[in-house]
Short mmCIF file of C-alpha atoms in Angstrom, two decimals:
data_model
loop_
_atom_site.label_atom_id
_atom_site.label_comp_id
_atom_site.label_asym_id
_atom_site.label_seq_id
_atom_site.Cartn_x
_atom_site.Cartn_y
_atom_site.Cartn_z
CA UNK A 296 0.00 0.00 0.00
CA UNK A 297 1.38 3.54 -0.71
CA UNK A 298 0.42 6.94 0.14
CA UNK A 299 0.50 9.39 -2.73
CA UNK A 300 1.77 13.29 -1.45
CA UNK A 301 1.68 15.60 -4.64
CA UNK A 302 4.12 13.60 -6.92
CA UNK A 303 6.20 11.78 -4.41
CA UNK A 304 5.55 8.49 -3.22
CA UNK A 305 5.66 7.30 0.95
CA UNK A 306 5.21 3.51 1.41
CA UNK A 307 3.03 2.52 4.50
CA UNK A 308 6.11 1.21 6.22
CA UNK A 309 7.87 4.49 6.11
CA UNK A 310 5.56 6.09 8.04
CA UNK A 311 4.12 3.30 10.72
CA UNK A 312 8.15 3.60 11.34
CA UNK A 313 8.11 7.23 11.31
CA UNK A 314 5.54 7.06 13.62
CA UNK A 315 6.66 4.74 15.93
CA UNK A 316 10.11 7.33 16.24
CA UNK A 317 7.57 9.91 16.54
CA UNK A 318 5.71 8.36 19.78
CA UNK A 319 8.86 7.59 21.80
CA UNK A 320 10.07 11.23 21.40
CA UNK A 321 6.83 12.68 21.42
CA UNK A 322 6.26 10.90 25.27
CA UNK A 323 10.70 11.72 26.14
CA UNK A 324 9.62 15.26 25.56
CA UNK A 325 6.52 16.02 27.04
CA UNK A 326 8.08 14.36 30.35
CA UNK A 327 10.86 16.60 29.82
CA UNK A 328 8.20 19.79 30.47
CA UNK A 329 5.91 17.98 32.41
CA UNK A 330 7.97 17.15 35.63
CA UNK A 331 8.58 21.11 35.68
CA UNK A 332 5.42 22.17 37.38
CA UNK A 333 5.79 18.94 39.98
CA UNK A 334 9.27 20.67 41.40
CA UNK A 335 7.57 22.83 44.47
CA UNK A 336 5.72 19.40 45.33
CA UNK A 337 9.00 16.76 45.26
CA UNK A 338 11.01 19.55 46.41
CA UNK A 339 8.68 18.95 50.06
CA UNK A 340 8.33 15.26 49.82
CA UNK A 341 12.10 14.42 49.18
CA UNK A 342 13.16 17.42 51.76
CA UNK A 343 15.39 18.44 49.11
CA UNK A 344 15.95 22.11 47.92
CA UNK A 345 14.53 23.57 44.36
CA UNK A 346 18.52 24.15 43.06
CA UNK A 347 18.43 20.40 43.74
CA UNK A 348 15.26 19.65 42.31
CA UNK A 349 15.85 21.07 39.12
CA UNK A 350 18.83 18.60 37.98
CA UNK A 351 15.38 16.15 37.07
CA UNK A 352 15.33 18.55 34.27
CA UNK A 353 19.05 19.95 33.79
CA UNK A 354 20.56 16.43 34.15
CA UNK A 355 17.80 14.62 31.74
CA UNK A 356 18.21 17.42 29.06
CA UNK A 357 22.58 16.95 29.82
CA UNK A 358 21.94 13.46 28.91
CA UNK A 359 19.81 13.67 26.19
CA UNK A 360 22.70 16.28 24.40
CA UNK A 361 25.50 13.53 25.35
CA UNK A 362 23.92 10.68 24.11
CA UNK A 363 22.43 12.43 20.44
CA UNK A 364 26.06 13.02 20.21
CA UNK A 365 26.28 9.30 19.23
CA UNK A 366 23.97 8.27 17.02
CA UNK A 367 25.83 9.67 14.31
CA UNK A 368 28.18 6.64 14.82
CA UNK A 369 25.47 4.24 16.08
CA UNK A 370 23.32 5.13 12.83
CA UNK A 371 26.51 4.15 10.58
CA UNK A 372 27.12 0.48 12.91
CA UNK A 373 23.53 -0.74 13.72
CA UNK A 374 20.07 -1.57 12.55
CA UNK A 375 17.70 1.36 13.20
CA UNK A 376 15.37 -1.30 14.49
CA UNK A 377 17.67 -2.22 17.06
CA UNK A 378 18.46 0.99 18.51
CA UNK A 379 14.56 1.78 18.69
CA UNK A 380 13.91 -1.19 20.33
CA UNK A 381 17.22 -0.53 22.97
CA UNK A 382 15.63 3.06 23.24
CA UNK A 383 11.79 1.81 23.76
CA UNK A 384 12.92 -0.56 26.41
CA UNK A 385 15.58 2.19 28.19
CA UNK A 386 11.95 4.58 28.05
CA UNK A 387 10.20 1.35 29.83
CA UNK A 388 12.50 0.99 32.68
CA UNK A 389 12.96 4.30 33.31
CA UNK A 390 9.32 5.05 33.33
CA UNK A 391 8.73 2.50 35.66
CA UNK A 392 11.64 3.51 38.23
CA UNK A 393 9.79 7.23 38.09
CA UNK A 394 6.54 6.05 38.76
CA UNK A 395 7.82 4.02 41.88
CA UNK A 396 10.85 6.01 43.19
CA UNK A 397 10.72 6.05 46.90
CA UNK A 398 13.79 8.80 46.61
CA UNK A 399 14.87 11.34 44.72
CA UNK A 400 17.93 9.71 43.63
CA UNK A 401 16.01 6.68 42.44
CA UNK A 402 13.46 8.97 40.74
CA UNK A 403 16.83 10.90 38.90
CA UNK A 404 18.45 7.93 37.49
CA UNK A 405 15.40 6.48 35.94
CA UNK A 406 14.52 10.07 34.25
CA UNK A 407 18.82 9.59 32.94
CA UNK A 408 17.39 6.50 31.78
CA UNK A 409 14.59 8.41 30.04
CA UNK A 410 16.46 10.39 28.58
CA UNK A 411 19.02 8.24 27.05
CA UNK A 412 15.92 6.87 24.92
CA UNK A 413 14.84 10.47 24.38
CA UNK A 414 18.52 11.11 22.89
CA UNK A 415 18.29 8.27 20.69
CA UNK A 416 14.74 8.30 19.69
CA UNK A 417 14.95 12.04 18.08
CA UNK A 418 17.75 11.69 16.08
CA UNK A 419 16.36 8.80 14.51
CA UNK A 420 13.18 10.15 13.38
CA UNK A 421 15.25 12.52 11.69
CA UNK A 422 17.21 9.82 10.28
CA UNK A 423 14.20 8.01 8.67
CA UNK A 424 12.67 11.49 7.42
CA UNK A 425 16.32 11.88 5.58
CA UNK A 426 16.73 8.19 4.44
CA UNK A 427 13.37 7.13 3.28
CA UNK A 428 11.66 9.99 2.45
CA UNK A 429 11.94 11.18 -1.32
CA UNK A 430 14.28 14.23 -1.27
CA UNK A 431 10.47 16.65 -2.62
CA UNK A 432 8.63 15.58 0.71
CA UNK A 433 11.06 15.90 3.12
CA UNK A 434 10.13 19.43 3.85
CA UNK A 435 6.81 18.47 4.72
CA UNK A 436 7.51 15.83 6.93
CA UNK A 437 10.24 17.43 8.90
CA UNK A 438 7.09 20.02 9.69
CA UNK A 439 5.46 16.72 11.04
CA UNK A 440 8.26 15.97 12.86
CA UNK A 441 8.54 19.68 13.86
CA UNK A 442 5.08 19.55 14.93
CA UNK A 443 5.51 16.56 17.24
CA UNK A 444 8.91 18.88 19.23
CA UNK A 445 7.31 21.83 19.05
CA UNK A 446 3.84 20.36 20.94
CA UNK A 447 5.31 18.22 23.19
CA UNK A 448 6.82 20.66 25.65
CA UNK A 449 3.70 22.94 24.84
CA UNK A 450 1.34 20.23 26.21
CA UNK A 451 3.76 19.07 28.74
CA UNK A 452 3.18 21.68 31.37
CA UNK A 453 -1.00 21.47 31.23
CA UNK A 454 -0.63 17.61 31.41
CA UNK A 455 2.05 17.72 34.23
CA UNK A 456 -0.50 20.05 36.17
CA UNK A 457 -3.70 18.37 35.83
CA UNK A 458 -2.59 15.49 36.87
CA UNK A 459 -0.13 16.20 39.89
CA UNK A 460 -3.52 18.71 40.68
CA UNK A 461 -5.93 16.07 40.49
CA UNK A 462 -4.19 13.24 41.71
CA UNK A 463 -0.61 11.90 42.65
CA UNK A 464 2.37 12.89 40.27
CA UNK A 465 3.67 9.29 40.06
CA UNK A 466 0.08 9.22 37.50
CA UNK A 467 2.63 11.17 34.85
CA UNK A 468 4.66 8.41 33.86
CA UNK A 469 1.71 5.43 34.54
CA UNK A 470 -0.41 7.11 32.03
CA UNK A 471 1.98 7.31 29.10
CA UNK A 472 3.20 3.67 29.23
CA UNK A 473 0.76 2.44 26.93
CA UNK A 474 1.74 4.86 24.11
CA UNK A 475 5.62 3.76 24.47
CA UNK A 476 4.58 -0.25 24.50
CA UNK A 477 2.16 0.86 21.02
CA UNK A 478 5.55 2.10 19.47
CA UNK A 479 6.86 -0.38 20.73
CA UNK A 480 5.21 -2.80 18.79
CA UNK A 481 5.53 -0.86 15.71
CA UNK A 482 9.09 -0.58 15.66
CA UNK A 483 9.58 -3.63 15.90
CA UNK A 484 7.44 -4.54 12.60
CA UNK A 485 8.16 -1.51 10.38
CA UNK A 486 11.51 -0.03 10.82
CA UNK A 487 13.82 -1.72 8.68
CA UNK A 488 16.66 0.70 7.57
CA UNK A 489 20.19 -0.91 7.53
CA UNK A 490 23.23 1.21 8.67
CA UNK A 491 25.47 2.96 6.18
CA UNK A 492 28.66 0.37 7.65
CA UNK A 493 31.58 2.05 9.42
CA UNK A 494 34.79 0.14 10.35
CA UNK A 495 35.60 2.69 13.21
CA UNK A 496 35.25 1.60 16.79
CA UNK A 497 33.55 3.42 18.98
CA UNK A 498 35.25 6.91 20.34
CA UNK A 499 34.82 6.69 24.01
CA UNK A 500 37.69 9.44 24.74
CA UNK A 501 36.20 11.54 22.32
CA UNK A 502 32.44 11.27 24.32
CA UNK A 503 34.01 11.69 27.50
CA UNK A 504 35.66 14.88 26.80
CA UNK A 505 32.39 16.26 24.65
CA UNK A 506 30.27 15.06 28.32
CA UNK A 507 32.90 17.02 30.17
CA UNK A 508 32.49 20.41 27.80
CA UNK A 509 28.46 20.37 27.84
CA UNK A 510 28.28 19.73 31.76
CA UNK A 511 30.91 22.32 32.82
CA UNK A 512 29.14 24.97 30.45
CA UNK A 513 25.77 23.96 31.36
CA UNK A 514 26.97 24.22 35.38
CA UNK A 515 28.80 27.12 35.18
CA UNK A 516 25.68 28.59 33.29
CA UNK A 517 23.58 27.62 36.28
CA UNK A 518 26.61 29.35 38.95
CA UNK A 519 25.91 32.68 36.90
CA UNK A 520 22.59 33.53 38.02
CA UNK A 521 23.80 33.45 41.77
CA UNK A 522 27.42 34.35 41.41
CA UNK A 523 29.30 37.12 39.53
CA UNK A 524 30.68 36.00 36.21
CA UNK A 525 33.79 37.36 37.63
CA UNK A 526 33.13 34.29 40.41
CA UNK A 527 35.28 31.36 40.70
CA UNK A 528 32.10 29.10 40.93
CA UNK A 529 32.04 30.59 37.28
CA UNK A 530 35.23 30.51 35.96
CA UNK A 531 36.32 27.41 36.42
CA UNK A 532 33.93 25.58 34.96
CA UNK A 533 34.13 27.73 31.77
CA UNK A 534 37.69 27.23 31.81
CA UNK A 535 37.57 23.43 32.98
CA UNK A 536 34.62 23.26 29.53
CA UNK A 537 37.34 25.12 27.21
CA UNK A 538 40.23 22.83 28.05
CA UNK A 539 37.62 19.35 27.13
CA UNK A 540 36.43 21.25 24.45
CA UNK A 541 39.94 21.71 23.30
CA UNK A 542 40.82 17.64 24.12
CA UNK A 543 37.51 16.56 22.54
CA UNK A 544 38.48 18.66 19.34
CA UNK A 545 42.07 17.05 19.00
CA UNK A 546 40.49 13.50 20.15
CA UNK A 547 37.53 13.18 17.64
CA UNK A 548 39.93 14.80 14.88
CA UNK A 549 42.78 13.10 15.25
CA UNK A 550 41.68 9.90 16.35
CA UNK A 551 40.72 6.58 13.62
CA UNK A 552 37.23 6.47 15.02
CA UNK A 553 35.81 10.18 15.57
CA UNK A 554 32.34 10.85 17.24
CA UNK A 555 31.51 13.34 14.98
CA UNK A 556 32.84 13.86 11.54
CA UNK A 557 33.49 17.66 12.17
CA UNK A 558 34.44 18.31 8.56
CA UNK A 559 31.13 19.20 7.96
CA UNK A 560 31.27 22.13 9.51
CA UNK A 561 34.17 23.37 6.93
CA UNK A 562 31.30 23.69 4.23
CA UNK A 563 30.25 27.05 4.98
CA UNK A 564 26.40 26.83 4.37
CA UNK A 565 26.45 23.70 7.43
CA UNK A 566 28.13 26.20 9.85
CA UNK A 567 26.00 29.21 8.83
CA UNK A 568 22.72 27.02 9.39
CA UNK A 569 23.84 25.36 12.60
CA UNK A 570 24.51 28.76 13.85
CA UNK A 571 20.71 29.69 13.06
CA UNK A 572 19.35 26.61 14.42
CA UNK A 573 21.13 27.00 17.79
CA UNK A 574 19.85 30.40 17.68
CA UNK A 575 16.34 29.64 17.23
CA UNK A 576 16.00 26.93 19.36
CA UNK A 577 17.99 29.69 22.11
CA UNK A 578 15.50 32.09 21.30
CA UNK A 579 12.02 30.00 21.66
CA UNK A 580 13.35 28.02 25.07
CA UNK A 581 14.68 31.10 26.71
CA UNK A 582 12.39 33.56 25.97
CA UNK A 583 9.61 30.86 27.16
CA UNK A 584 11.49 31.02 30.65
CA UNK A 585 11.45 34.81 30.83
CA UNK A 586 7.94 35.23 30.20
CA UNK A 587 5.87 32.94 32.78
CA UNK A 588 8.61 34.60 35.07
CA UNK A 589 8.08 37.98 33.61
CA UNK A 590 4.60 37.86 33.67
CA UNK A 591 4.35 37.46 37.50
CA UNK A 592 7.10 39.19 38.67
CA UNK A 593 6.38 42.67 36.78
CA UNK A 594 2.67 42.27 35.18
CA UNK A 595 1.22 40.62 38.55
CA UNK A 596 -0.18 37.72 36.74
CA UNK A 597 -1.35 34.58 38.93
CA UNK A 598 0.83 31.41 37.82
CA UNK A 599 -1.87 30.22 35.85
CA UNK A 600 -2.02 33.07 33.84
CA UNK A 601 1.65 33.03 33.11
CA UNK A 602 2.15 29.68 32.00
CA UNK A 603 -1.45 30.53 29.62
CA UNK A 604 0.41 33.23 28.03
CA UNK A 605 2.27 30.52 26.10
CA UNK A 606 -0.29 28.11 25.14
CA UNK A 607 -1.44 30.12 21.83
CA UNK A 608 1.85 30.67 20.50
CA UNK A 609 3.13 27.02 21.17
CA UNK A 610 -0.14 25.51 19.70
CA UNK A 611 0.44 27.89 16.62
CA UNK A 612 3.88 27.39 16.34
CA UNK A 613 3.22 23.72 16.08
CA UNK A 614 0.11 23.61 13.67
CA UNK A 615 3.09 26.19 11.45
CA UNK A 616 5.68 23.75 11.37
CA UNK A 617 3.55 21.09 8.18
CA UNK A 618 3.04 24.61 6.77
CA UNK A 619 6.43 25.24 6.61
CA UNK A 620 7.53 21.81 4.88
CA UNK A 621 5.39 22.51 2.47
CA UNK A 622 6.15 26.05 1.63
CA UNK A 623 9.85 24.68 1.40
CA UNK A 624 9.29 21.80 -0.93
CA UNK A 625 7.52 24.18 -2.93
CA UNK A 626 9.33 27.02 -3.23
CA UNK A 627 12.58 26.25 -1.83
CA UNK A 628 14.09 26.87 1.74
CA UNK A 629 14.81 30.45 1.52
CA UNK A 630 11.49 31.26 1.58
CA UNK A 631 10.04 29.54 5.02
CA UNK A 632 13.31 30.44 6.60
CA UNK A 633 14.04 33.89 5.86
CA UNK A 634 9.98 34.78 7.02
CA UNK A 635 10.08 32.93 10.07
CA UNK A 636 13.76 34.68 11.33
CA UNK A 637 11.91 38.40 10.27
CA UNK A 638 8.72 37.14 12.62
CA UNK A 639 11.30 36.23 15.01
CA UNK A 640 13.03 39.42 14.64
CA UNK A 641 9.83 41.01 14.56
CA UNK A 642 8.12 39.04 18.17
CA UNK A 643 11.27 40.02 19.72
CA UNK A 644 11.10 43.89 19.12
CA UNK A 645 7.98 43.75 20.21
CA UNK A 646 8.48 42.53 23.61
CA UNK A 647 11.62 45.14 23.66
CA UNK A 648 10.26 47.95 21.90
CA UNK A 649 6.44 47.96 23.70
CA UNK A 650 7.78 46.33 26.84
CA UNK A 651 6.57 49.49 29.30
CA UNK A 652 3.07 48.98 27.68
CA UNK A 653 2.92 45.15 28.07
CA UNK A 654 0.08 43.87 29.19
CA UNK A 655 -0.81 39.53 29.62
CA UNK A 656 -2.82 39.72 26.11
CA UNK A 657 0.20 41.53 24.17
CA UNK A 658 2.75 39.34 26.00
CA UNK A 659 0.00 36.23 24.12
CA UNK A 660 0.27 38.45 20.78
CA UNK A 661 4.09 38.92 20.78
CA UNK A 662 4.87 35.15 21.62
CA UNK A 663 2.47 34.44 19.13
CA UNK A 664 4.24 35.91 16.22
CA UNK A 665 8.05 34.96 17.32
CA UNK A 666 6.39 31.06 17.43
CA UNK A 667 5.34 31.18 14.13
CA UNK A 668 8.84 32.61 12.93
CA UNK A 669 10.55 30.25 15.03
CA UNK A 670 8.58 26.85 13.54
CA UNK A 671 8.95 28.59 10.01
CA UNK A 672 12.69 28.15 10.20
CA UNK A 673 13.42 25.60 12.62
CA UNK A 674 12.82 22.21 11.08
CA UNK A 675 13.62 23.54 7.76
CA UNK A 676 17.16 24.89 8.75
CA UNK A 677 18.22 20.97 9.64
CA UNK A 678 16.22 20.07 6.48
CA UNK A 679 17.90 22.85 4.28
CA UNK A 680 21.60 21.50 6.02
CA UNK A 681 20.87 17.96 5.33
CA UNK A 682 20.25 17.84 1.24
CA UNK A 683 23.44 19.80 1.22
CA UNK A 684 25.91 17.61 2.13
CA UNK A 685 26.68 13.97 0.48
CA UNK A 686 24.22 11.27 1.87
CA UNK A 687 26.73 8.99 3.77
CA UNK A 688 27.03 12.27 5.87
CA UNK A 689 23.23 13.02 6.82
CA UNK A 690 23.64 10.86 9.92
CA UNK A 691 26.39 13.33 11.08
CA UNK A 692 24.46 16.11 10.41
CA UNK A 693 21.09 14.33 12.39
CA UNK A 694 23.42 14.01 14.88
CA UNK A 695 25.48 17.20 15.15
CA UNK A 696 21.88 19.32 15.05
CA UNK A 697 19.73 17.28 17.30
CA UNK A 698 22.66 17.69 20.01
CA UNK A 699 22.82 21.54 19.00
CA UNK A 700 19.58 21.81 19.43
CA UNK A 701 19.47 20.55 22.97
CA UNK A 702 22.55 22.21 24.33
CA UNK A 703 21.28 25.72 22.87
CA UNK A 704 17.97 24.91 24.89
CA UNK A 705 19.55 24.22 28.04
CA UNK A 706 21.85 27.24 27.87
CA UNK A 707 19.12 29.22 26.63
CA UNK A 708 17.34 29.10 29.58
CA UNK A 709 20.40 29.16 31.92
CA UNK A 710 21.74 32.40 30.69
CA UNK A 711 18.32 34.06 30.47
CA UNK A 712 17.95 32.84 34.28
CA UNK A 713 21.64 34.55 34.83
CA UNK A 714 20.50 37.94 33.08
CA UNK A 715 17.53 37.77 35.03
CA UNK A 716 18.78 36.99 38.27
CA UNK A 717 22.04 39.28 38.26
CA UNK A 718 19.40 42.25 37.70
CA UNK A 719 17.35 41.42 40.42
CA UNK A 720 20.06 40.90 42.56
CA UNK A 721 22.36 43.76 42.23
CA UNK A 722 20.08 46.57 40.45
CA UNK A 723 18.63 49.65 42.02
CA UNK A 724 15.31 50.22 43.01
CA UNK A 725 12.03 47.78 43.97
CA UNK A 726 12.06 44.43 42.93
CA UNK A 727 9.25 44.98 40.36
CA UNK A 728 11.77 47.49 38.87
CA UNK A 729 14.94 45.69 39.00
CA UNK A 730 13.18 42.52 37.15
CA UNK A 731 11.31 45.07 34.74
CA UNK A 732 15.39 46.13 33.60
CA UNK A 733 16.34 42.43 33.80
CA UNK A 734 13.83 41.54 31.52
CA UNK A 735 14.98 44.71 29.10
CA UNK A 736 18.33 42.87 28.77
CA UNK A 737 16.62 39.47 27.85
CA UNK A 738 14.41 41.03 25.69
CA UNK A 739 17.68 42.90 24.08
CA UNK A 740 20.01 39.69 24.01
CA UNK A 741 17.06 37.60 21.96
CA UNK A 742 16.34 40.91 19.50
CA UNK A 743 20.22 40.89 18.53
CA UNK A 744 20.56 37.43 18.47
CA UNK A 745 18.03 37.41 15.77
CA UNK A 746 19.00 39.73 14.36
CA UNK A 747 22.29 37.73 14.22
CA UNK A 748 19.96 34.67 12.89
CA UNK A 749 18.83 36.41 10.09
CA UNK A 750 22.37 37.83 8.62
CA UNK A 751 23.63 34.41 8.44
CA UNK A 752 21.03 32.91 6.74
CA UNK A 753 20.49 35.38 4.18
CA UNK A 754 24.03 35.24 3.56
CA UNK A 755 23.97 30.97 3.69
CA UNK A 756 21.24 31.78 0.65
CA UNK A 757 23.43 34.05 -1.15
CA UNK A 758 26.35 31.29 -1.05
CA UNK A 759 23.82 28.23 -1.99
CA UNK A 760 22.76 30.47 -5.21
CA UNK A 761 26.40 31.10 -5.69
CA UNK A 762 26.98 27.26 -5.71
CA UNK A 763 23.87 26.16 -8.28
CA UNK A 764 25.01 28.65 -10.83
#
């Protein structure tokens, strides 16, 4: 049986497979957001502080990062349908350690669990969209895939509250068992894609130095928002993450079996669209920080309120992201891209332009607009990066983005947090007004970056013209 899309051709087994990726990550990401809201709660039941608490999110998102890191090289050695099945049952026992954990360490090793199938199951959706899809629809089903990212965390939040409100929060991971054991089941019967063969052993130097880079950045990140950058709770971490980023470098490059093939990244048009997907992905998690935060620290919103003023804009940004494929198999990438970094641009000045007139409804309308720019260009950029480069290489590039794309998040919302947090801690003034000017420089760092976003990719445009003439 096959499914006809325009003029391209999907088989049925391409997408019970992409669907099967798409349910594991779908479920690894909405507990990612979900747990958030739970953190006041497990904070009092394990007697454990919040800085504490929030390493159920910091260390699963860590994880995640390390382990997308290498799928590049597990996409090249193993049958897809093996590592689904090794991510599936990671999800499983993880789940089931959550939903039972009489501790809090107990209850953080089985979300590390989680999120080593998290880190594997993304990547490979990617990698079937890439391999099986014909090169006209892949636009369209990155949106899909888009789609399922984007409404994860979106949903994740309302889901984690409802049911930690209505009943106990161990109900979180009980109820989304059943979806994992469905994909499961169709992993196991429909992915089929055999690996590309490498002769290269695996580079465990090379990991441990790229583990020690992301956590010292990611914790000295977290140090900034209570400590002066000028600190030594800061600076050595940040120097401790230069030196492995240094080894890791001269390890994965000069080693037989590299992690990542980093050559890609000497083609100009890869680095200039990694550099605006780690932007936008910066962008939409840190700015989705500030504003709940925002919102009841200077507007005098209730919680409820706050978290609402994302729920538009995420559910828009999602239903955008199809849209986007399509617009992009149609009329090329430049298009979908280049509108959704000027709506980006474009959200952002609005927040720092208006900000002494926001109100919660504007806040809605602004976040509405820099979503839709964001899911315009996001899947696309990894899309647009992917056709570019020879196809023994798209597993690098599935596996260089997806781990961009996590680290940017969880330093996106770490240095917002700083920014935020050194205001409020060291400004002039009431406490209303001292987070009113930290949000100004948030609001100003996400504008530029954009800004930033945009240059590069018209300029990545200019250089893929250059190179089809």
């Amino acid at each position: 049986m096959e499914w006809r899309f325009l003029e391209e051709k999907i088989s049925r087994q391409t997408l019970l497979s992409l669907l099967a990726a798409a349910l594991l990550s779908f479920t690894g990401i909405l507990t990612e957001t979900s747990m958030n809201v739970t953190f006041p709660e497990l904070s009092r039941l394990f007697n454990i502080t919040l800085d504490t608490i929030q390493w159920l999110t910091t260390g699963y998102l860590l994880m995640v990062t390390i382990v997308m890191a290498t799928t590049a090289y597990l996409l090249k050695k193993f049958q897809a349908k093996s590592i689904y099945v090794f991510a599936a049952s990671a999800f499983i026992v993880g789940d089931l350690l959550c939903a039972v954990a009489p501790s809090f360490s107990i209850l953080l090793v089985g979300r590390i669990i989680q999120a080593i199938a998290t880190g594997l199951s993304t990547p490979l959706m990617f990698h079937i969209i890439f391999t099986q899809i014909p090169k006209g629809r892949i636009g369209s089903m990155t949106g899909l895939a888009g789609m399922v990212i984007s409404l994860a965390p979106a949903l994740g939040p309302t889901y984690g509250g409802v049911i930690s409100s209505i009943t106990t929060w161990r109900l979180i991971f009980w109820l989304i068992l059943p979806i994992v054991l469905i994909g499961l089941f169709l992993g196991i019967r429909y992915i089929n894609i055999a690996p590309f063969g490498t002769d290269n052993s695996f580079d465990v130097l090379s990991l441990l130095f790229l583990a020690g880079t992301l956590t010292a950045f990611v914790y000295a990140v977290s140090k900034a928002a209570s400590f002066k950058l000028t600190n030594l709770s800061v600076v050595l971490p940040i120097i401790v993450g230069l030196i492995c980023l240094v080894l890791f470098i001269m390890a994965n490059s000069h080693g037989e079996s590299g992690l990542l093939d980093l050559s890609i990244l000497k083609q100009a048009t890869t680095s200039l669209s990694a550099f605006t997907y780690f932007s936008l992905q910066f962008i939409n998690i840190g700015i989705s920080f500030v504003i709940p935060v925002y919102c009841q620290y200077v507007l005098h919103t209730s919680a409820m309120v706050a978290g609402l003023t994302l729920l538009p804009g995420s559910i828009i940004g999602a239903l955008t992201s199809p849209f986007a494929g399509n617009i992009a198999d149609s009329h090329g990438y430049a298009l979908p891209i280049t509108i959704g970094l000027n709506c980006l641009t474009l959200g952002s000045l609005v927040f720092l332009v208006a900000q002494q007139w926001l109100t919660a409804l504007l806040v809605v309308f602004a976040f509405c607009i820099l979503r839709f720019g964001f899911n315009m260009g996001f899947s696309n950029s990894i899309s647009n990066a992917s056709i570019n480069v020879p196809k023994e290489n798209t597993a690098d590039i599935n596996s260089f983005f997806n781990m961009l794309q996590q680290f940017a998040g969880s330093i996106g919302v770490g240095i917002m947090a700083a920014i935020m947090a050194s205001s409020q801690n060291s400004g002039h003034g009431s406490f209303v007004q001292r987070s009113y000017i930290g949000g100004h420089y948030d609001y100003l760092f996400v504008t530029i970056l954009s800004i930033c976003a945009l240059i590069a990719a018209v300029i990545n445009f200019q250089l893929q013209k250059r190179a089809q003439v």
